[in-house]
Every structure is written in structure tokens, then in C-alpha cells.
Amino acid sequence: MTSDAALTEAETFYLNDYTPFGFEVDSVELTFRLAPSATRVLSKIRFTPKPGATDLRFFLHGEKLKLISAKIDGTDATPDLTAEGLTCEVPETSFLWEAEVEIDPAGNTALEGLYMSGGMYCTQCEAEGFRKITYYPDRPDVMSIFTVRIEGDEEVLLSNGNPVSQSQGLAEWHDPWPKPAYLFALVAGDLVNHPDTFTTQSGKEVELNIWVRPGDEDKCAFGMEALKKSMTWDEEAYGREYDLDIFNIVAVDDFNMGAMENKGLNIFNSSCVLASPETSTDANFERIEAIIAHEYFHNWTGNRITCRDWFQLCLKEGLTVFRDAQFTSDMRSASVKRISDVIDLRARQFPEDQGPLSHPVRPEEFQEINNFYTATIYEKGAEIIGMLKRLVGDAAYRKAVDLYFDRHDGQACTIEDWLQVFEDSTGRDLAQFKRWYSQAGTPRLKVAESYEDGSYTLTFEQSTAATPGQPQKDPRVIPIALGLLNGNGDEVQPTTVLEMTEAKQSFTFDGLASKPVPSILREFSAPVILERATSSAERTFLLAHDSDLFNRWEAGNTLAREARIDMVLEGAAPDAAYLEALQKLVRDDSLDPAFRALVLQPPSQSDIAQTLYERGVTPDPQKIYDAAETLAQTLAQQLADSLPRLYAETTVEGAYSPDAASAGKRALNARVLTLLTRLDGGEQAARQYASADNMTQQYAALSWLLQAENGAAQSHAFFEQWRGDRLVMDKWFALQVALATPEKAAAVAKDLTRHELFTLKNPNRFRAVMGALAGNHAGFHHASGAGYQLLADNLIVLDSLNPQTTARMCTAFQTWKRYDADRQALIKMQLQRIKSTTGLSRDTNEMVSRILDA
Ligand code: BES
Ligand code: ZN
């Protein structure tokens, strides 16, 4: 976009403006003549006007394309070109559109459309990247059958669907399933593969490949196993079989997102597929398994049934996140997965939902759709599916989803279609439930209780604060999973789901011998903020006795949060009851180590800041940091006697295996080591570093050494050992910034941006440094404003290269209204500086404007 265009008001798109495209696209034939700076794309597209169409204007999207020629039915056409596409006079009956365009993959630093990464060609078309490849109705409701011919010198030439022919310098692919252009993909490079096969439920043999750059072939085995597990799981859990002869995955180093579900040709950020014990942590392995599953599951929820328009993004993303979470729960521990997801939801979605970027799970307007791949659409979108399933029950859920697949296969759908299958198959009226899709903001749920003559009443009151564009909120349906415990810790009321529909509503339980202790919102049955004044004794009790593991963790988490808040606000000493309960629990061998590790993991500093803000208190990042340090130090001292034994007991012997049980043990081991390091200054961590034969242990040891400011030698050794491995280097960059003290964080990050291995052009490297800075709460929000300035400096430079990654990183500023006037002024200054940058992208402009509008 030129600077002139940037100065004009950006166009806003509205859900209510939806009109279908006036033409059917019967078939698409594409030929690619690959050349780094001048690739030719030839298209032959058959269009048929739709009878009765209201909009018969022939408009094709196209951006940054050099049009070489255009023909209609073999005759030169004379389209009108704009920066967004073209319009043209066309016949009233079926016709063949032929165009040739030239594009510049090597010059494409935005990593959208066709671009080059490490010498290979690859594509990223979601959401609106196909229009940078050729002229086309680039909207998800236009589905067609693609045949692709690739001419290039590369050894491997890939596209969607099944291979038709392959020879030196030429490949042809045909995808029999109609798809929108955003699922188009092409890869060409001198790649090597890790092959395998899978036999589907009905006996169809599928060829599987993970394609990587030479040298990475030993990092594919884990991803391949994850893929086969995903294929089996989708058959068993959802009755969904794979539908092509071949499934290809390609790893690329330069990628804006984690991975992309292109039909039959998934493209992955190499960080989300390559794994080896020496270079990947347990967390990496778990993420890789989940993301491979996620992209694979899109084959049905996203590809076979796609979205009518981008307002419906949660239709495929919320559902697919929900499905991948179910998969992970089945493969690993369900409660550990649930706890981790809630931590993530509170860290990323709650602040978004309560800040200037708050938007409904189905937004009604946007300027740049890339800015709406948010925690709200993904994670809150998945929570909505979970609530729906809880309300209707497992069997009814499965029946409704079966109906969804039956009824809508091959279509581009809406949230209305999704809810309709639930209404039709269960007879339920979901009109009120639908508010979860249309109303932004996180509901708060106040709880009051009373007990009299064996009768126990809980009264809930829900309210949601105003969000941008939505001053008034209506009550939502809230499924509240509840259990009741007696004074001995026995369950007197097993989990039951209360269906709250009113603004204020009471539920009574009779025949109780004594006043029970309630366990509310088990498994976090709804994405709300629970407000309940309760004693630390009751939380300690639940931490010890609740049969619901989520709520056991929640009790501990609340205790930790309240203890920290008391320390911050009143300079109180760490809560003794909490420390005691924690000690007991950590030593309880009957509990899953992964669970114990989560209980030991303190709430993040940003979480404390958010909670204070929600309570109307201005958080002081430095004080929050100090309280975290004090609490950790106190905990270490309290546990001093048992730490060496716990460390020994949780050390996993033998060859590394990334399985959930071993990983859980290592997670607890790492929590023990961080406490131990506070007592021994890093002696044990240094020993672990020296003997580690896997990245999980090497990384944990280095982390705690850096945190103790005693890891310079190891950091240097780490760098020398791994300087040739991009993904490990990302860890090295990130760790130093993440663990720097508040005073040093910005300076450390700034130094790293001058490092010979730093580059703005690789999103992983950029995120390693800038993401870690934004994630270092007290460092980023240091009163000097140096963190704000450094991030803004880098965002301004990156914007001209890669708007998408720049715009996403702007979310670091979304919480600015939490802080004091001085910090707000410092942040505002940086936001205004970014906004006034000449030629700023539409992506970044929209983000900064919305954040500033708070
Ligand atoms: N369809 C998305 C990838 C995508 C996002 C493309 C935004 C274009 C713009 C993909 O299915 C996805 O959601 N990927 C996630 C990971 C997933 C496990 C939630 C990602 O890339 O972070
Ligand atoms: Zn997805």
C-alpha cells in the first residue's frame, strides 16, 4: 500500500453487508512457472452466472499483481484495474476467464501469498493471501475444484489434492474436493521426506509425508506419530475419515503463524513440527502433537465444511481448538490439559475481553481480518463449544455434530447453521445461548449462599461490563458445574450442571445434614470470573479434598493469588496456611506429578496485575515482581528440607521419552529445581546443565541459572553448542530477555537486536526477542519506559516488511489502561508514534487505533 492510500480512511467490512458472489466457479486450472523474482501464474477459470443473483458485477480480487494478459473465451479482455482487484464486462452465460500475471516471491517479506523461505517456495493464503497470487474471487464462500501445474527446477513440487503426474521440472496435482482459495497451497524446494502410510477405517491406504530441508529428516518421527494418532482419533471420536490418497506436511522456517490446514498440504512453521529430544522441550513436543492434530482436524471442520465469510471464523477455529483439546485430553491427562487451557485463557483472552480490543466471538465488523485471529475467536470460541456440549450432553453433542457433517458437507456455513443442527437434533431453543457469540466481554458471576434447616441455597448474579460498541449486555446461559462437600471432605452432591439463564438466580439443595462446602464451576464449566468472598480455610479445604482436580488446582491458585495480592497491597507476609497446604500437596505421591507441577506454578505477574485491575486497583509492576520473588524465596525456605529428596525422586532416569508421564515428572522436577536454585545459588542447576542429555533438562537448568543471575558461562556454552540450530537459537534469544531483571530487560533485548543472528525477517526470531520482552511483565512495564520504546522502535521497522506479525505484536500494549498515569502516558506516546508512521500498514493502523481508542 502506498503512503497516500494509508492516509485515507481504511474500509470497514460488516457482517450485515453479506451478499453471495454472482457467479459459480466451475473449475480452476493454474499453471505456475516458478522464478524467484518473476513467477508467472496462468489461470483458466470457468465462471457461470448464477440464475437470480442480485450482484452480477464481475469483481476479482488481486493485489500487487502485474497483469500480463486477460482473455474471456479466447478474446482479449479489457478489465478495469484498481489496487484491490479488477472488474470486467462479461458474458451472460458460462465463460472461460484466462489470465497471466507476474509476481515476486523473493521480494515478498510479508509472508502472505507466494513467498520464499530458505530457498524454497511456499504459500500462505488464509485469510486473503490468494489475491496476491492471481485474480480470483478470494472469499471463502466461493468453492471450486482446482487443478495445478507447477513448472520449476526444484526436486519437490507440491500442491493440494492427489498427484496426477510428476516428472523432471513438472508436476500436476488435482484436488477433487471443492475448496475456497484460502486453502490453496504450493510448495517447491529441494526437500527430503519422512514417509509413512495410514490405512483408514474403510481400508483406504493413504500416503503420508513430512517434507523438510535436508538435515532435518531426523526431527520428523514424532510429528508423524502425532499425525497417525490424530487420524485414528478423528475416526473414533467423530467418525471422520481422511479423504485423499496423500497427506503432506511441509516445514518452513519463515511463517507468520504456527501452521496452516491447506487441503492435503499442511504447511507448518518449523517450530511447530520439527522435534528431537536434544533440541525440543517437553512443552515443544506437546505443542507439536496438538498443532498437528489441530490442522489435521480442520480437514473436516474448516475444509469439507468451511466458513461463509470471515465473520464466521470461530465456526472452524473455535470448533477445531475444542477438538484438538479433546484429543490432547485423551492422549494425556484431561485435568492437566484443562488447567493449562484455563491458565492460557486467563492470560490471553480475559485481558483481551476486558480491554480496548474486546470483540464478540463472532465479530460484526473489521478492517483487517488478520487482526481477528484472536484468543477470543479461538479460545473463547472453543469454550462456547464446551458449554454447548455440557448443556446438551455427550450423546446429543455427537448426534448434532453428525447432523452438521451430513447436512453441510461441501458448504460454506454460518454460526446459525451450526446452532441449527443442535436445535434440530435436541429440540432446544438456543436463542439465548447465541448471545455468547454476539456479546463481547467476560461475565462476572457473584455468588451468595445461605443454609437453614438442611436446605442450602446458592444465589448467582451475572453481569458484564460494557465493551467497545456494546454498552448494554443481556444475561447469558451459564452452565455451572457444581458439587457439594461435607465437613469431612466427602461429596454429598456429585457434580451437577446448574443452568443459569437469569441475571440473578437461586438454586436450592435440600436434605443436607450440615452446611456444605460448595465446589463451583468445576472443570471451569464457563468462561466467567467467579466472585466469591471466601476464607483461606475453605480454599485450603478444597485444595485438599475436592474430587474435581480442576477445582483443587483452582483453590490453590486462588490462595496463591490472594497471598500475592495481600503482599502487594498490605506488605503482608506470605499466607502460612497456603504454604502449609502446598507443602503437603507437593509431597503427595498419589497425585500426578504434572498436576503437582501446576499447583506449584505461581500465578503470573500479569495475572496479578489483571486481577488488581479488575478490582479497581492500579497495579505496580515492580511491587508485583518483588512479591513474586519474596513468595518464591519463602516457599523455597519452607520446603528446604524436602527439596533435595523431591528433586531426586522426580529426576527421570534412562533415555529421554516425551510421553506425558515422563514429561509430567520432569515438569515437577523443574519446579523443584527453581526453588532449589533459590537456596543453593545454582549448584544443582549447574550440575543438571552439565549432565543434561535432552533439551528439557538443559533448558530448565539454564533458565534457573539465568534467573539466579549465575548462568553466564552456561549461556555462552549453550550459544556455542547450538548456534547452528535456528529453533534452539530462538530459545536462547528468548530466555535471556524473559529472565532478565526488571531494570535490565529492555537493555538485554536491545543488545540482542544487534546480535549477528538477530533478524526482523524471521517471525520466530522477532517474536523470540520482542515477545519475551512483552512477556517480562516488570521489565516491559519498567517505569523508565525503555521497554515500550524498544518495542515501538522495532514494530515501526517491521511494519514495512511484515504487517501481520507487527500487528499481532501490538497486543502487548492492549492492557495499557491497567497502569498508572505515568505509564499510560509513556505507552500512549509510543502508540501515537507508531500510528503516525508514514505508510503504516492497514493491519497495524487498525490495531493501534483500536488500542488508543480505549
Ligand atoms: N488456520 C490457522 C492458521 C492461520 C491463522 C492462517 C491466521 C492465517 C491466518 C490454523 O489452523 C491455526 O489456527 N493455527 C494456530 C495453531 C492452532 C493449534 C490453534 C496457529 O497458527 O497459531
Ligand atoms: Zn485452526
PDB file of N, CA, C and O in Angstrom, residues 180-215:
ATOM      1  N   PRO A 180     -12.403 -23.352  -0.964  1.00  0.00           N
ATOM      2  CA  PRO A 180     -12.155 -21.924  -1.142  1.00  0.00           C
ATOM      3  C   PRO A 180     -10.668 -21.686  -1.405  1.00  0.00           C
ATOM      4  O   PRO A 180      -9.835 -22.529  -1.056  1.00  0.00           O
ATOM      5  N   ALA A 181     -10.364 -20.534  -1.987  1.00  0.00           N
ATOM      6  CA  ALA A 181      -8.981 -20.242  -2.380  1.00  0.00           C
ATOM      7  C   ALA A 181      -8.042 -20.158  -1.185  1.00  0.00           C
ATOM      8  O   ALA A 181      -6.842 -20.391  -1.321  1.00  0.00           O
ATOM      9  N   TYR A 182      -8.568 -19.849   0.007  1.00  0.00           N
ATOM     10  CA  TYR A 182      -7.657 -19.706   1.149  1.00  0.00           C
ATOM     11  C   TYR A 182      -6.997 -21.020   1.522  1.00  0.00           C
ATOM     12  O   TYR A 182      -6.007 -21.053   2.243  1.00  0.00           O
ATOM     13  N   LEU A 183      -7.542 -22.147   1.009  1.00  0.00           N
ATOM     14  CA  LEU A 183      -6.953 -23.457   1.300  1.00  0.00           C
ATOM     15  C   LEU A 183      -5.990 -23.914   0.213  1.00  0.00           C
ATOM     16  O   LEU A 183      -5.452 -25.024   0.271  1.00  0.00           O
ATOM     17  N   PHE A 184      -5.770 -23.054  -0.770  1.00  0.00           N
ATOM     18  CA  PHE A 184      -4.794 -23.382  -1.814  1.00  0.00           C
ATOM     19  C   PHE A 184      -3.388 -23.368  -1.220  1.00  0.00           C
ATOM     20  O   PHE A 184      -3.077 -22.546  -0.353  1.00  0.00           O
ATOM     21  N   ALA A 185      -2.522 -24.271  -1.709  1.00  0.00           N
ATOM     22  CA  ALA A 185      -1.119 -24.237  -1.290  1.00  0.00           C
ATOM     23  C   ALA A 185      -0.219 -24.760  -2.394  1.00  0.00           C
ATOM     24  O   ALA A 185      -0.625 -25.600  -3.206  1.00  0.00           O
ATOM     25  N   LEU A 186       0.988 -24.239  -2.397  1.00  0.00           N
ATOM     26  CA  LEU A 186       2.022 -24.713  -3.299  1.00  0.00           C
ATOM     27  C   LEU A 186       3.349 -24.674  -2.549  1.00  0.00           C
ATOM     28  O   LEU A 186       3.620 -23.718  -1.816  1.00  0.00           O
ATOM     29  N   VAL A 187       4.149 -25.723  -2.760  1.00  0.00           N
ATOM     30  CA  VAL A 187       5.495 -25.753  -2.186  1.00  0.00           C
ATOM     31  C   VAL A 187       6.433 -26.270  -3.252  1.00  0.00           C
ATOM     32  O   VAL A 187       6.099 -27.223  -3.972  1.00  0.00           O
ATOM     33  N   ALA A 188       7.591 -25.645  -3.387  1.00  0.00           N
ATOM     34  CA  ALA A 188       8.604 -26.147  -4.314  1.00  0.00           C
ATOM     35  C   ALA A 188       9.964 -25.943  -3.679  1.00  0.00           C
ATOM     36  O   ALA A 188      10.304 -24.841  -3.269  1.00  0.00           O
ATOM     37  N   GLY A 189      10.719 -27.019  -3.593  1.00  0.00           N
ATOM     38  CA  GLY A 189      12.035 -26.896  -2.973  1.00  0.00           C
ATOM     39  C   GLY A 189      12.798 -28.199  -3.046  1.00  0.00           C
ATOM     40  O   GLY A 189      12.250 -29.242  -3.390  1.00  0.00           O
ATOM     41  N   ASP A 190      14.075 -28.120  -2.699  1.00  0.00           N
ATOM     42  CA  ASP A 190      14.891 -29.327  -2.654  1.00  0.00           C
ATOM     43  C   ASP A 190      14.743 -29.940  -1.266  1.00  0.00           C
ATOM     44  O   ASP A 190      15.596 -29.793  -0.404  1.00  0.00           O
ATOM     45  N   LEU A 191      13.635 -30.619  -1.097  1.00  0.00           N
ATOM     46  CA  LEU A 191      13.264 -31.114   0.229  1.00  0.00           C
ATOM     47  C   LEU A 191      13.449 -32.612   0.322  1.00  0.00           C
ATOM     48  O   LEU A 191      13.483 -33.315  -0.692  1.00  0.00           O
ATOM     49  N   VAL A 192      13.530 -33.114   1.545  1.00  0.00           N
ATOM     50  CA  VAL A 192      13.557 -34.554   1.762  1.00  0.00           C
ATOM     51  C   VAL A 192      12.339 -34.925   2.603  1.00  0.00           C
ATOM     52  O   VAL A 192      11.800 -34.067   3.307  1.00  0.00           O
ATOM     53  N   ASN A 193      11.933 -36.174   2.523  1.00  0.00           N
ATOM     54  CA  ASN A 193      10.714 -36.525   3.255  1.00  0.00           C
ATOM     55  C   ASN A 193      10.911 -37.633   4.266  1.00  0.00           C
ATOM     56  O   ASN A 193      11.833 -38.439   4.180  1.00  0.00           O
ATOM     57  N   HIS A 194      10.007 -37.627   5.223  1.00  0.00           N
ATOM     58  CA  HIS A 194       9.877 -38.721   6.181  1.00  0.00           C
ATOM     59  C   HIS A 194       8.545 -39.375   5.816  1.00  0.00           C
ATOM     60  O   HIS A 194       7.493 -38.816   6.088  1.00  0.00           O
ATOM     61  N   PRO A 195       8.576 -40.529   5.151  1.00  0.00           N
ATOM     62  CA  PRO A 195       7.333 -41.129   4.645  1.00  0.00           C
ATOM     63  C   PRO A 195       6.721 -42.140   5.609  1.00  0.00           C
ATOM     64  O   PRO A 195       7.402 -42.682   6.468  1.00  0.00           O
ATOM     65  N   ASP A 196       5.438 -42.362   5.427  1.00  0.00           N
ATOM     66  CA  ASP A 196       4.733 -43.389   6.196  1.00  0.00           C
ATOM     67  C   ASP A 196       3.421 -43.659   5.460  1.00  0.00           C
ATOM     68  O   ASP A 196       3.156 -43.045   4.415  1.00  0.00           O
ATOM     69  N   THR A 197       2.618 -44.565   6.007  1.00  0.00           N
ATOM     70  CA  THR A 197       1.291 -44.783   5.415  1.00  0.00           C
ATOM     71  C   THR A 197       0.269 -44.938   6.531  1.00  0.00           C
ATOM     72  O   THR A 197       0.625 -45.208   7.683  1.00  0.00           O
ATOM     73  N   PHE A 198      -0.983 -44.751   6.158  1.00  0.00           N
ATOM     74  CA  PHE A 198      -2.078 -44.915   7.119  1.00  0.00           C
ATOM     75  C   PHE A 198      -3.228 -45.594   6.400  1.00  0.00           C
ATOM     76  O   PHE A 198      -3.544 -45.243   5.259  1.00  0.00           O
ATOM     77  N   THR A 199      -3.821 -46.586   7.045  1.00  0.00           N
ATOM     78  CA  THR A 199      -4.990 -47.227   6.458  1.00  0.00           C
ATOM     79  C   THR A 199      -6.219 -46.736   7.197  1.00  0.00           C
ATOM     80  O   THR A 199      -6.311 -46.860   8.419  1.00  0.00           O
ATOM     81  N   THR A 200      -7.153 -46.169   6.464  1.00  0.00           N
ATOM     82  CA  THR A 200      -8.340 -45.597   7.116  1.00  0.00           C
ATOM     83  C   THR A 200      -9.304 -46.705   7.532  1.00  0.00           C
ATOM     84  O   THR A 200      -9.186 -47.855   7.096  1.00  0.00           O
ATOM     85  N   GLN A 201     -10.262 -46.305   8.360  1.00  0.00           N
ATOM     86  CA  GLN A 201     -11.335 -47.160   8.830  1.00  0.00           C
ATOM     87  C   GLN A 201     -11.918 -48.065   7.733  1.00  0.00           C
ATOM     88  O   GLN A 201     -12.166 -49.238   7.928  1.00  0.00           O
ATOM     89  N   SER A 202     -12.133 -47.460   6.560  1.00  0.00           N
ATOM     90  CA  SER A 202     -12.782 -48.214   5.489  1.00  0.00           C
ATOM     91  C   SER A 202     -11.751 -48.919   4.602  1.00  0.00           C
ATOM     92  O   SER A 202     -12.094 -49.427   3.541  1.00  0.00           O
ATOM     93  N   GLY A 203     -10.483 -48.928   5.043  1.00  0.00           N
ATOM     94  CA  GLY A 203      -9.481 -49.696   4.320  1.00  0.00           C
ATOM     95  C   GLY A 203      -8.754 -48.949   3.214  1.00  0.00           C
ATOM     96  O   GLY A 203      -8.044 -49.549   2.415  1.00  0.00           O
ATOM     97  N   LYS A 204      -8.916 -47.632   3.165  1.00  0.00           N
ATOM     98  CA  LYS A 204      -8.200 -46.850   2.144  1.00  0.00           C
ATOM     99  C   LYS A 204      -6.777 -46.557   2.606  1.00  0.00           C
ATOM    100  O   LYS A 204      -6.552 -46.136   3.737  1.00  0.00           O
ATOM    101  N   GLU A 205      -5.828 -46.798   1.716  1.00  0.00           N
ATOM    102  CA  GLU A 205      -4.421 -46.589   2.039  1.00  0.00           C
ATOM    103  C   GLU A 205      -4.043 -45.145   1.710  1.00  0.00           C
ATOM    104  O   GLU A 205      -4.285 -44.664   0.608  1.00  0.00           O
ATOM    105  N   VAL A 206      -3.473 -44.445   2.679  1.00  0.00           N
ATOM    106  CA  VAL A 206      -3.079 -43.044   2.466  1.00  0.00           C
ATOM    107  C   VAL A 206      -1.570 -42.911   2.627  1.00  0.00           C
ATOM    108  O   VAL A 206      -0.992 -43.431   3.588  1.00  0.00           O
ATOM    109  N   GLU A 207      -0.958 -42.224   1.653  1.00  0.00           N
ATOM    110  CA  GLU A 207       0.479 -41.960   1.750  1.00  0.00           C
ATOM    111  C   GLU A 207       0.684 -40.712   2.607  1.00  0.00           C
ATOM    112  O   GLU A 207       0.032 -39.693   2.389  1.00  0.00           O
ATOM    113  N   LEU A 208       1.579 -40.802   3.576  1.00  0.00           N
ATOM    114  CA  LEU A 208       1.847 -39.655   4.453  1.00  0.00           C
ATOM    115  C   LEU A 208       3.293 -39.201   4.270  1.00  0.00           C
ATOM    116  O   LEU A 208       4.192 -40.041   4.150  1.00  0.00           O
ATOM    117  N   ASN A 209       3.509 -37.905   4.275  1.00  0.00           N
ATOM    118  CA  ASN A 209       4.880 -37.391   4.183  1.00  0.00           C
ATOM    119  C   ASN A 209       5.051 -36.162   5.050  1.00  0.00           C
ATOM    120  O   ASN A 209       4.165 -35.309   5.092  1.00  0.00           O
ATOM    121  N   ILE A 210       6.192 -36.070   5.696  1.00  0.00           N
ATOM    122  CA  ILE A 210       6.604 -34.792   6.276  1.00  0.00           C
ATOM    123  C   ILE A 210       7.841 -34.357   5.496  1.00  0.00           C
ATOM    124  O   ILE A 210       8.843 -35.087   5.445  1.00  0.00           O
ATOM    125  N   TRP A 211       7.732 -33.196   4.849  1.00  0.00           N
ATOM    126  CA  TRP A 211       8.819 -32.683   4.000  1.00  0.00           C
ATOM    127  C   TRP A 211       9.612 -31.624   4.748  1.00  0.00           C
ATOM    128  O   TRP A 211       9.035 -30.686   5.316  1.00  0.00           O
ATOM    129  N   VAL A 212      10.937 -31.787   4.712  1.00  0.00           N
ATOM    130  CA  VAL A 212      11.801 -30.849   5.442  1.00  0.00           C
ATOM    131  C   VAL A 212      13.057 -30.546   4.632  1.00  0.00           C
ATOM    132  O   VAL A 212      13.331 -31.215   3.631  1.00  0.00           O
ATOM    133  N   ARG A 213      13.827 -29.567   5.084  1.00  0.00           N
ATOM    134  CA  ARG A 213      15.108 -29.293   4.433  1.00  0.00           C
ATOM    135  C   ARG A 213      16.095 -30.390   4.811  1.00  0.00           C
ATOM    136  O   ARG A 213      16.031 -30.931   5.925  1.00  0.00           O
ATOM    137  N   PRO A 214      17.014 -30.737   3.898  1.00  0.00           N
ATOM    138  CA  PRO A 214      17.990 -31.778   4.223  1.00  0.00           C
ATOM    139  C   PRO A 214      18.689 -31.443   5.542  1.00  0.00           C
ATOM    140  O   PRO A 214      19.052 -30.293   5.783  1.00  0.00           O
ATOM    141  N   GLY A 215      18.842 -32.423   6.394  1.00  0.00           N
ATOM    142  CA  GLY A 215      19.437 -32.201   7.712  1.00  0.00           C
ATOM    143  C   GLY A 215      18.397 -32.267   8.818  1.00  0.00           C
ATOM    144  O   GLY A 215      18.717 -32.532   9.967  1.00  0.00           O
TER     145      GLY A 215
END
